Amino acid sequence: MNVDAGVGCLSVEHCSMLLKPPFTLSHRFNFRFSCQTRIFRARNSRNSRMAPPILSLALPSNTGRVLSIQSHTVQGYVGNKSAVFPLQLLGYDVDPINSVQFSNHTGYPTFKGQVLNGQQLWDLIEGLEGNDLLFYTHLLTGYIGSESFLNTVLQVVNKLRSTNPGLTYVCDPVMGDEGKLYVPQELVSVYREKVVPVASVLTPNQFEAELLTGFRIQSEGHGREACRLLHAAGPSKVIITSINIDGILLLIGSHQKEKGEPPRQFRIVIPKIPAYFTGTGDLMTALLLGWSNKYPDNLEIAAELAVSSLQAVLHRTLSDYKSAGHDSESTSLEIRLIQSQDDIRTPQVKLKAEIYS
Amino acid sequence: MKSVIVIGMNVDAAGVGWLNVEHCSMLLKPPLSLNFRFSPQTSIFRARNSRNSRMAPPILSLALPSNTGRVLSIQSHTVQGYVGNKSAVFPLQLLGYDVDPINSVQFSNHTGYPTFKGQVLNGQQLWDLIEGLEGNDLLFYTHLLTGYIGSESFLNTVLQVVSKLRSTNPGLSYVCDPVMGDEGKLYVPQELVSVYREKVVPVASMLTPNQFEAELLTGFRIQSEGHGREACRLLHAAGPSKVIITSINIDGILLLIGSHQKEKGEPPRQFKIVIPKIPAYFTGTGDLMTALLLGWSNKYPDNLEIAAELAVSSLQAVLHRTLSDYKSAGHDPESTSLEIRLIQSQDDICTPQVHDMGRKLHHI
């Protein structure tokens, strides 16, 4: 199976492994990942085939259990490395499926690594299903590089919803920015025709919102109209994470609580920061998932919290690079995610949403 | 469609010969215009077009003063549950470390469940990732952390990684959990034992074996505290300055024995911690314990006993919460192994409450 990872001539061929250990080995395999649990063990555990309950679902909680299908880079903070830690800090159990494992993100001169194909993605889903582990409250997806993988993601949505009809699918329809397409052209129609209809929360940027709706956004009114069009196509919550209108950066959020009713819409004016960062879109979408789930009926508060966290991370990043003597405008900057834990857990809200009436 | 095999390297990942894995890795050198693939929405905070400079920014976890560091963690990854990197990465991040995980496998769940599916990284693919990092001057790490390794070829590649990382940073601290088995049962192919003993131990800075593994590495039985202490001395002589035998069962009492030899040839400072037993069985605790020991021992470089106290206290708190939560959910905690409540125990990991459980021993 060929996977077009963004460039047609760069194909990837690989296979996945299926292991079904013989029952006689189950006792042995049982200990592979926890060989030192004896430190806390009172007696031999029974080799029961019954799995324990999934506590993030069995116990009352204002968080949940997230399946996050995104890229993984060993170094740096993009994809799952940007999304998983913040969600964990906010109290979510996050199950990452790494759609790639690269040494670093592709903004560097070179990178190396492995790409998961659709079949391998499905294998992991089947593995989870085989052990009754497929109940998720949320599915989160970001960058997807091939049509076949995206189609498999659609099957994953169906499968997860057959287990939990109330699954919230948070989709960052990563396709491009500032007029540049980052994915194969054919993905645009799949997103528009198949993904948007099954998404619960959609977090496009201005360019992506234009691709999904088919019309240009050149004013706040256009942004609001784009949200309404997207609501009609599927998601109840739409956040256009960046809109540049006359040099002003805006986030426009929209929540349609009942189908057919006018959505509640708001904007947040985003201060510009004189630097370029990697991984912020992935981080923003994760924060929006985390906070909007805690404030299910108040998307503007969720957006305020998410934007405030992100701003704090970026200011710390900028400040730290300056402390290290680096000209922050000469290269893209890796975000200081780990050092910003308090800003993520308990953000100081400094940017207020303005409700459109 | 059947996959086309590009690299015919076989990896025995399961400890059973007939379960072989064949796969390849990908090398991509993207055109410059693909710079933005992973951050298409950064214009939300962008003032002007960035220059497409080939100079990478400095690695801040190294460039700025810090009591933490930058960890390369080569361990298994399971989508669900907390073992391997899922047990190790989050606690280290909470303690302030930038952690770069190389996932040696990506499985749906850990192998204690009836079935699992997924992919296994082979030694060549591991090396590809290292080369990718090196190609962008990203190979300076303060720590390397390894856990379960399932094949001799992969373990040999890890040894090459140690050499490579030390060529970049001679002061690299290699924290090795020599996962081989427990309670007399071997979990890895027999040939890995000699590789660990002869090649890995000599290059390790910190070693965190359990009782069975310490016996395999030293070649003699541990049936008393004195034996445990002697095993630590033997391991010091072979390589690591810090040895923590994370679980020793002596006459029904569970102990952790820690040992720090600050200067080669000098007697080590040794201590024990008596570990209260918990009536349940958990997965992922060894991986979590080793990560916590790395995190705290780096912050208390000359006081291994404090580091161990903090690590054990965090682990105890996680396990008590886990036990309590399963009971709240109406589950008999003794009927199955339990997944640890890692995410819900953040405060216990960041600021553990140390109870008076440390017992410092006079060294001989």
mmCIF file with all atom_site columns, C-alpha atoms in Angstrom, chain A residues 206-342:
data_model
loop_
_atom_site.group_PDB
_atom_site.id
_atom_site.type_symbol
_atom_site.label_atom_id
_atom_site.label_alt_id
_atom_site.label_comp_id
_atom_site.label_asym_id
_atom_site.label_entity_id
_atom_site.label_seq_id
_atom_site.pdbx_PDB_ins_code
_atom_site.Cartn_x
_atom_site.Cartn_y
_atom_site.Cartn_z
_atom_site.occupancy
_atom_site.B_iso_or_equiv
_atom_site.pdbx_formal_charge
_atom_site.auth_seq_id
_atom_site.auth_comp_id
_atom_site.auth_asym_id
_atom_site.auth_atom_id
_atom_site.pdbx_PDB_model_num
ATOM 1   C CA . GLN A 1 206 ? -9.213  31.194 7.768  1.00 0.00 ? 206 GLN A CA 1
ATOM 2   C CA . PHE A 1 207 ? -7.836  29.444 4.696  1.00 0.00 ? 207 PHE A CA 1
ATOM 3   C CA . GLU A 1 208 ? -9.301  26.088 5.722  1.00 0.00 ? 208 GLU A CA 1
ATOM 4   C CA . ALA A 1 209 ? -12.690 27.618 6.471  1.00 0.00 ? 209 ALA A CA 1
ATOM 5   C CA . GLU A 1 210 ? -12.635 29.070 2.974  1.00 0.00 ? 210 GLU A CA 1
ATOM 6   C CA . LEU A 1 211 ? -11.781 25.684 1.461  1.00 0.00 ? 211 LEU A CA 1
ATOM 7   C CA . LEU A 1 212 ? -14.571 24.003 3.411  1.00 0.00 ? 212 LEU A CA 1
ATOM 8   C CA . THR A 1 213 ? -17.249 26.555 2.584  1.00 0.00 ? 213 THR A CA 1
ATOM 9   C CA . GLY A 1 214 ? -16.118 27.537 -0.887 1.00 0.00 ? 214 GLY A CA 1
ATOM 10  C CA . PHE A 1 215 ? -16.159 31.288 -0.341 1.00 0.00 ? 215 PHE A CA 1
ATOM 11  C CA . ARG A 1 216 ? -13.673 33.966 0.646  1.00 0.00 ? 216 ARG A CA 1
ATOM 12  C CA . ILE A 1 217 ? -13.587 35.414 4.139  1.00 0.00 ? 217 ILE A CA 1
ATOM 13  C CA . GLN A 1 218 ? -12.719 39.095 3.952  1.00 0.00 ? 218 GLN A CA 1
ATOM 14  C CA . SER A 1 219 ? -14.729 40.505 6.824  1.00 0.00 ? 219 SER A CA 1
ATOM 15  C CA . GLU A 1 220 ? -16.047 39.520 10.215 1.00 0.00 ? 220 GLU A CA 1
ATOM 16  C CA . GLY A 1 221 ? -19.446 39.041 8.636  1.00 0.00 ? 221 GLY A CA 1
ATOM 17  C CA . HIS A 1 222 ? -17.941 36.563 6.217  1.00 0.00 ? 222 HIS A CA 1
ATOM 18  C CA . GLY A 1 223 ? -16.376 34.705 9.113  1.00 0.00 ? 223 GLY A CA 1
ATOM 19  C CA . ARG A 1 224 ? -19.682 34.472 10.906 1.00 0.00 ? 224 ARG A CA 1
ATOM 20  C CA . GLU A 1 225 ? -21.420 33.343 7.735  1.00 0.00 ? 225 GLU A CA 1
ATOM 21  C CA . ALA A 1 226 ? -18.771 30.669 7.201  1.00 0.00 ? 226 ALA A CA 1
ATOM 22  C CA . CYS A 1 227 ? -19.539 29.346 10.672 1.00 0.00 ? 227 CYS A CA 1
ATOM 23  C CA . ARG A 1 228 ? -23.240 29.180 9.868  1.00 0.00 ? 228 ARG A CA 1
ATOM 24  C CA . LEU A 1 229 ? -22.532 27.299 6.662  1.00 0.00 ? 229 LEU A CA 1
ATOM 25  C CA . LEU A 1 230 ? -20.357 24.827 8.538  1.00 0.00 ? 230 LEU A CA 1
ATOM 26  C CA . HIS A 1 231 ? -23.022 24.355 11.223 1.00 0.00 ? 231 HIS A CA 1
ATOM 27  C CA . ALA A 1 232 ? -25.518 23.531 8.507  1.00 0.00 ? 232 ALA A CA 1
ATOM 28  C CA . ALA A 1 233 ? -23.090 20.940 7.177  1.00 0.00 ? 233 ALA A CA 1
ATOM 29  C CA . GLY A 1 234 ? -22.462 19.265 10.516 1.00 0.00 ? 234 GLY A CA 1
ATOM 30  C CA . PRO A 1 235 ? -20.621 20.532 13.602 1.00 0.00 ? 235 PRO A CA 1
ATOM 31  C CA . SER A 1 236 ? -22.427 22.274 16.434 1.00 0.00 ? 236 SER A CA 1
ATOM 32  C CA . LYS A 1 237 ? -19.252 24.126 17.431 1.00 0.00 ? 237 LYS A CA 1
ATOM 33  C CA . VAL A 1 238 ? -17.024 25.960 14.981 1.00 0.00 ? 238 VAL A CA 1
ATOM 34  C CA . ILE A 1 239 ? -13.970 27.980 15.937 1.00 0.00 ? 239 ILE A CA 1
ATOM 35  C CA . ILE A 1 240 ? -12.100 29.736 13.158 1.00 0.00 ? 240 ILE A CA 1
ATOM 36  C CA . THR A 1 241 ? -8.834  30.045 15.026 1.00 0.00 ? 241 THR A CA 1
ATOM 37  C CA . SER A 1 242 ? -7.307  32.846 13.020 1.00 0.00 ? 242 SER A CA 1
ATOM 38  C CA . ILE A 1 243 ? -8.829  35.422 10.705 1.00 0.00 ? 243 ILE A CA 1
ATOM 39  C CA . ASN A 1 244 ? -6.818  38.356 9.471  1.00 0.00 ? 244 ASN A CA 1
ATOM 40  C CA . ILE A 1 245 ? -9.142  41.291 8.774  1.00 0.00 ? 245 ILE A CA 1
ATOM 41  C CA . ASP A 1 246 ? -7.463  44.592 7.886  1.00 0.00 ? 246 ASP A CA 1
ATOM 42  C CA . GLY A 1 247 ? -4.369  43.603 9.834  1.00 0.00 ? 247 GLY A CA 1
ATOM 43  C CA . ILE A 1 248 ? -6.321  42.611 12.944 1.00 0.00 ? 248 ILE A CA 1
ATOM 44  C CA . LEU A 1 249 ? -6.127  38.978 14.048 1.00 0.00 ? 249 LEU A CA 1
ATOM 45  C CA . LEU A 1 250 ? -9.366  37.473 15.255 1.00 0.00 ? 250 LEU A CA 1
ATOM 46  C CA . LEU A 1 251 ? -10.692 34.209 16.516 1.00 0.00 ? 251 LEU A CA 1
ATOM 47  C CA . ILE A 1 252 ? -14.367 33.741 15.667 1.00 0.00 ? 252 ILE A CA 1
ATOM 48  C CA . GLY A 1 253 ? -16.305 31.122 17.600 1.00 0.00 ? 253 GLY A CA 1
ATOM 49  C CA . SER A 1 254 ? -19.811 29.880 16.994 1.00 0.00 ? 254 SER A CA 1
ATOM 50  C CA . HIS A 1 255 ? -22.019 27.439 18.893 1.00 0.00 ? 255 HIS A CA 1
ATOM 51  C CA . GLN A 1 256 ? -25.298 26.225 17.462 1.00 0.00 ? 256 GLN A CA 1
ATOM 52  C CA . LYS A 1 257 ? -27.060 24.504 20.321 1.00 0.00 ? 257 LYS A CA 1
ATOM 53  C CA . GLU A 1 258 ? -30.054 23.353 18.305 1.00 0.00 ? 258 GLU A CA 1
ATOM 54  C CA . LYS A 1 259 ? -30.062 22.475 14.636 1.00 0.00 ? 259 LYS A CA 1
ATOM 55  C CA . GLY A 1 260 ? -31.785 25.136 12.584 1.00 0.00 ? 260 GLY A CA 1
ATOM 56  C CA . GLU A 1 261 ? -31.508 27.812 15.259 1.00 0.00 ? 261 GLU A CA 1
ATOM 57  C CA . PRO A 1 262 ? -29.168 30.783 14.930 1.00 0.00 ? 262 PRO A CA 1
ATOM 58  C CA . PRO A 1 263 ? -25.813 30.135 16.588 1.00 0.00 ? 263 PRO A CA 1
ATOM 59  C CA . ARG A 1 264 ? -24.333 32.138 19.433 1.00 0.00 ? 264 ARG A CA 1
ATOM 60  C CA . GLN A 1 265 ? -21.241 33.803 18.015 1.00 0.00 ? 265 GLN A CA 1
ATOM 61  C CA . PHE A 1 266 ? -18.328 35.711 19.478 1.00 0.00 ? 266 PHE A CA 1
ATOM 62  C CA . ARG A 1 267 ? -14.920 37.030 18.606 1.00 0.00 ? 267 ARG A CA 1
ATOM 63  C CA . ILE A 1 268 ? -11.622 37.380 20.445 1.00 0.00 ? 268 ILE A CA 1
ATOM 64  C CA . VAL A 1 269 ? -9.050  39.875 19.224 1.00 0.00 ? 269 VAL A CA 1
ATOM 65  C CA . ILE A 1 270 ? -5.640  38.204 19.326 1.00 0.00 ? 270 ILE A CA 1
ATOM 66  C CA . PRO A 1 271 ? -2.580  40.346 20.011 1.00 0.00 ? 271 PRO A CA 1
ATOM 67  C CA . LYS A 1 272 ? 0.160   39.757 17.514 1.00 0.00 ? 272 LYS A CA 1
ATOM 68  C CA . ILE A 1 273 ? 3.502   38.410 18.693 1.00 0.00 ? 273 ILE A CA 1
ATOM 69  C CA . PRO A 1 274 ? 6.577   39.191 16.585 1.00 0.00 ? 274 PRO A CA 1
ATOM 70  C CA . ALA A 1 275 ? 7.704   35.625 16.084 1.00 0.00 ? 275 ALA A CA 1
ATOM 71  C CA . TYR A 1 276 ? 6.819   32.406 14.356 1.00 0.00 ? 276 TYR A CA 1
ATOM 72  C CA . PHE A 1 277 ? 6.022   29.265 16.319 1.00 0.00 ? 277 PHE A CA 1
ATOM 73  C CA . THR A 1 278 ? 5.486   25.619 15.487 1.00 0.00 ? 278 THR A CA 1
ATOM 74  C CA . GLY A 1 279 ? 2.790   23.427 16.986 1.00 0.00 ? 279 GLY A CA 1
ATOM 75  C CA . THR A 1 280 ? 0.427   26.183 18.076 1.00 0.00 ? 280 THR A CA 1
ATOM 76  C CA . GLY A 1 281 ? -2.550  25.048 16.001 1.00 0.00 ? 281 GLY A CA 1
ATOM 77  C CA . ASP A 1 282 ? -2.337  21.566 17.491 1.00 0.00 ? 282 ASP A CA 1
ATOM 78  C CA . LEU A 1 283 ? -2.027  23.010 20.981 1.00 0.00 ? 283 LEU A CA 1
ATOM 79  C CA . MET A 1 284 ? -4.944  25.376 20.448 1.00 0.00 ? 284 MET A CA 1
ATOM 80  C CA . THR A 1 285 ? -7.268  22.620 19.263 1.00 0.00 ? 285 THR A CA 1
ATOM 81  C CA . ALA A 1 286 ? -6.358  20.448 22.253 1.00 0.00 ? 286 ALA A CA 1
ATOM 82  C CA . LEU A 1 287 ? -7.001  23.314 24.657 1.00 0.00 ? 287 LEU A CA 1
ATOM 83  C CA . LEU A 1 288 ? -10.327 24.040 22.975 1.00 0.00 ? 288 LEU A CA 1
ATOM 84  C CA . LEU A 1 289 ? -11.319 20.385 23.397 1.00 0.00 ? 289 LEU A CA 1
ATOM 85  C CA . GLY A 1 290 ? -10.250 20.361 27.018 1.00 0.00 ? 290 GLY A CA 1
ATOM 86  C CA . TRP A 1 291 ? -11.994 23.549 28.037 1.00 0.00 ? 291 TRP A CA 1
ATOM 87  C CA . SER A 1 292 ? -15.115 23.250 25.890 1.00 0.00 ? 292 SER A CA 1
ATOM 88  C CA . ASN A 1 293 ? -15.828 19.891 27.469 1.00 0.00 ? 293 ASN A CA 1
ATOM 89  C CA . LYS A 1 294 ? -15.608 21.473 30.915 1.00 0.00 ? 294 LYS A CA 1
ATOM 90  C CA . TYR A 1 295 ? -17.775 24.398 29.791 1.00 0.00 ? 295 TYR A CA 1
ATOM 91  C CA . PRO A 1 296 ? -20.097 22.545 27.402 1.00 0.00 ? 296 PRO A CA 1
ATOM 92  C CA . ASP A 1 297 ? -22.639 25.367 27.140 1.00 0.00 ? 297 ASP A CA 1
ATOM 93  C CA . ASN A 1 298 ? -20.238 28.275 27.135 1.00 0.00 ? 298 ASN A CA 1
ATOM 94  C CA . LEU A 1 299 ? -17.904 28.133 24.184 1.00 0.00 ? 299 LEU A CA 1
ATOM 95  C CA . GLU A 1 300 ? -16.717 31.704 24.692 1.00 0.00 ? 300 GLU A CA 1
ATOM 96  C CA . ILE A 1 301 ? -15.334 30.956 28.149 1.00 0.00 ? 301 ILE A CA 1
ATOM 97  C CA . ALA A 1 302 ? -13.648 27.864 26.773 1.00 0.00 ? 302 ALA A CA 1
ATOM 98  C CA . ALA A 1 303 ? -12.112 29.907 23.975 1.00 0.00 ? 303 ALA A CA 1
ATOM 99  C CA . GLU A 1 304 ? -10.959 32.621 26.379 1.00 0.00 ? 304 GLU A CA 1
ATOM 100 C CA . LEU A 1 305 ? -9.209  30.046 28.532 1.00 0.00 ? 305 LEU A CA 1
ATOM 101 C CA . ALA A 1 306 ? -7.631  28.329 25.544 1.00 0.00 ? 306 ALA A CA 1
ATOM 102 C CA . VAL A 1 307 ? -6.400  31.544 23.951 1.00 0.00 ? 307 VAL A CA 1
ATOM 103 C CA . SER A 1 308 ? -5.073  32.836 27.264 1.00 0.00 ? 308 SER A CA 1
ATOM 104 C CA . SER A 1 309 ? -3.119  29.627 27.841 1.00 0.00 ? 309 SER A CA 1
ATOM 105 C CA . LEU A 1 310 ? -1.700  29.770 24.363 1.00 0.00 ? 310 LEU A CA 1
ATOM 106 C CA . GLN A 1 311 ? -0.684  33.410 24.711 1.00 0.00 ? 311 GLN A CA 1
ATOM 107 C CA . ALA A 1 312 ? 1.109   32.631 27.974 1.00 0.00 ? 312 ALA A CA 1
ATOM 108 C CA . VAL A 1 313 ? 2.973   29.731 26.369 1.00 0.00 ? 313 VAL A CA 1
ATOM 109 C CA . LEU A 1 314 ? 4.057   31.909 23.464 1.00 0.00 ? 314 LEU A CA 1
ATOM 110 C CA . HIS A 1 315 ? 5.164   34.788 25.671 1.00 0.00 ? 315 HIS A CA 1
ATOM 111 C CA . ARG A 1 316 ? 7.252   32.421 27.775 1.00 0.00 ? 316 ARG A CA 1
ATOM 112 C CA . THR A 1 317 ? 8.683   30.914 24.613 1.00 0.00 ? 317 THR A CA 1
ATOM 113 C CA . LEU A 1 318 ? 9.629   34.311 23.215 1.00 0.00 ? 318 LEU A CA 1
ATOM 114 C CA . SER A 1 319 ? 11.104  35.429 26.511 1.00 0.00 ? 319 SER A CA 1
ATOM 115 C CA . ASP A 1 320 ? 13.154  32.254 26.940 1.00 0.00 ? 320 ASP A CA 1
ATOM 116 C CA . TYR A 1 321 ? 14.620  32.420 23.449 1.00 0.00 ? 321 TYR A CA 1
ATOM 117 C CA . LYS A 1 322 ? 15.608  36.018 24.095 1.00 0.00 ? 322 LYS A CA 1
ATOM 118 C CA . SER A 1 323 ? 17.223  34.980 27.385 1.00 0.00 ? 323 SER A CA 1
ATOM 119 C CA . ALA A 1 324 ? 19.211  32.414 25.436 1.00 0.00 ? 324 ALA A CA 1
ATOM 120 C CA . GLY A 1 325 ? 20.432  35.162 23.142 1.00 0.00 ? 325 GLY A CA 1
ATOM 121 C CA . HIS A 1 326 ? 18.509  33.965 20.118 1.00 0.00 ? 326 HIS A CA 1
ATOM 122 C CA . ASP A 1 327 ? 16.954  36.353 17.610 1.00 0.00 ? 327 ASP A CA 1
ATOM 123 C CA . SER A 1 328 ? 13.366  35.147 17.811 1.00 0.00 ? 328 SER A CA 1
ATOM 124 C CA . GLU A 1 329 ? 12.586  36.338 14.320 1.00 0.00 ? 329 GLU A CA 1
ATOM 125 C CA . SER A 1 330 ? 15.342  34.403 12.580 1.00 0.00 ? 330 SER A CA 1
ATOM 126 C CA . THR A 1 331 ? 13.772  30.937 12.855 1.00 0.00 ? 331 THR A CA 1
ATOM 127 C CA . SER A 1 332 ? 10.549  29.296 13.883 1.00 0.00 ? 332 SER A CA 1
ATOM 128 C CA . LEU A 1 333 ? 10.480  28.619 17.608 1.00 0.00 ? 333 LEU A CA 1
ATOM 129 C CA . GLU A 1 334 ? 9.679   25.457 19.516 1.00 0.00 ? 334 GLU A CA 1
ATOM 130 C CA . ILE A 1 335 ? 7.069   26.173 22.170 1.00 0.00 ? 335 ILE A CA 1
ATOM 131 C CA . ARG A 1 336 ? 7.988   25.989 25.860 1.00 0.00 ? 336 ARG A CA 1
ATOM 132 C CA . LEU A 1 337 ? 5.159   23.629 26.626 1.00 0.00 ? 337 LEU A CA 1
ATOM 133 C CA . ILE A 1 338 ? 6.571   21.725 29.592 1.00 0.00 ? 338 ILE A CA 1
ATOM 134 C CA . GLN A 1 339 ? 7.625   24.919 31.345 1.00 0.00 ? 339 GLN A CA 1
ATOM 135 C CA . SER A 1 340 ? 4.105   26.373 31.008 1.00 0.00 ? 340 SER A CA 1
ATOM 136 C CA . GLN A 1 341 ? 2.196   23.831 33.070 1.00 0.00 ? 341 GLN A CA 1
ATOM 137 C CA . ASP A 1 342 ? 0.582   26.332 35.395 1.00 0.00 ? 342 ASP A CA 1
#
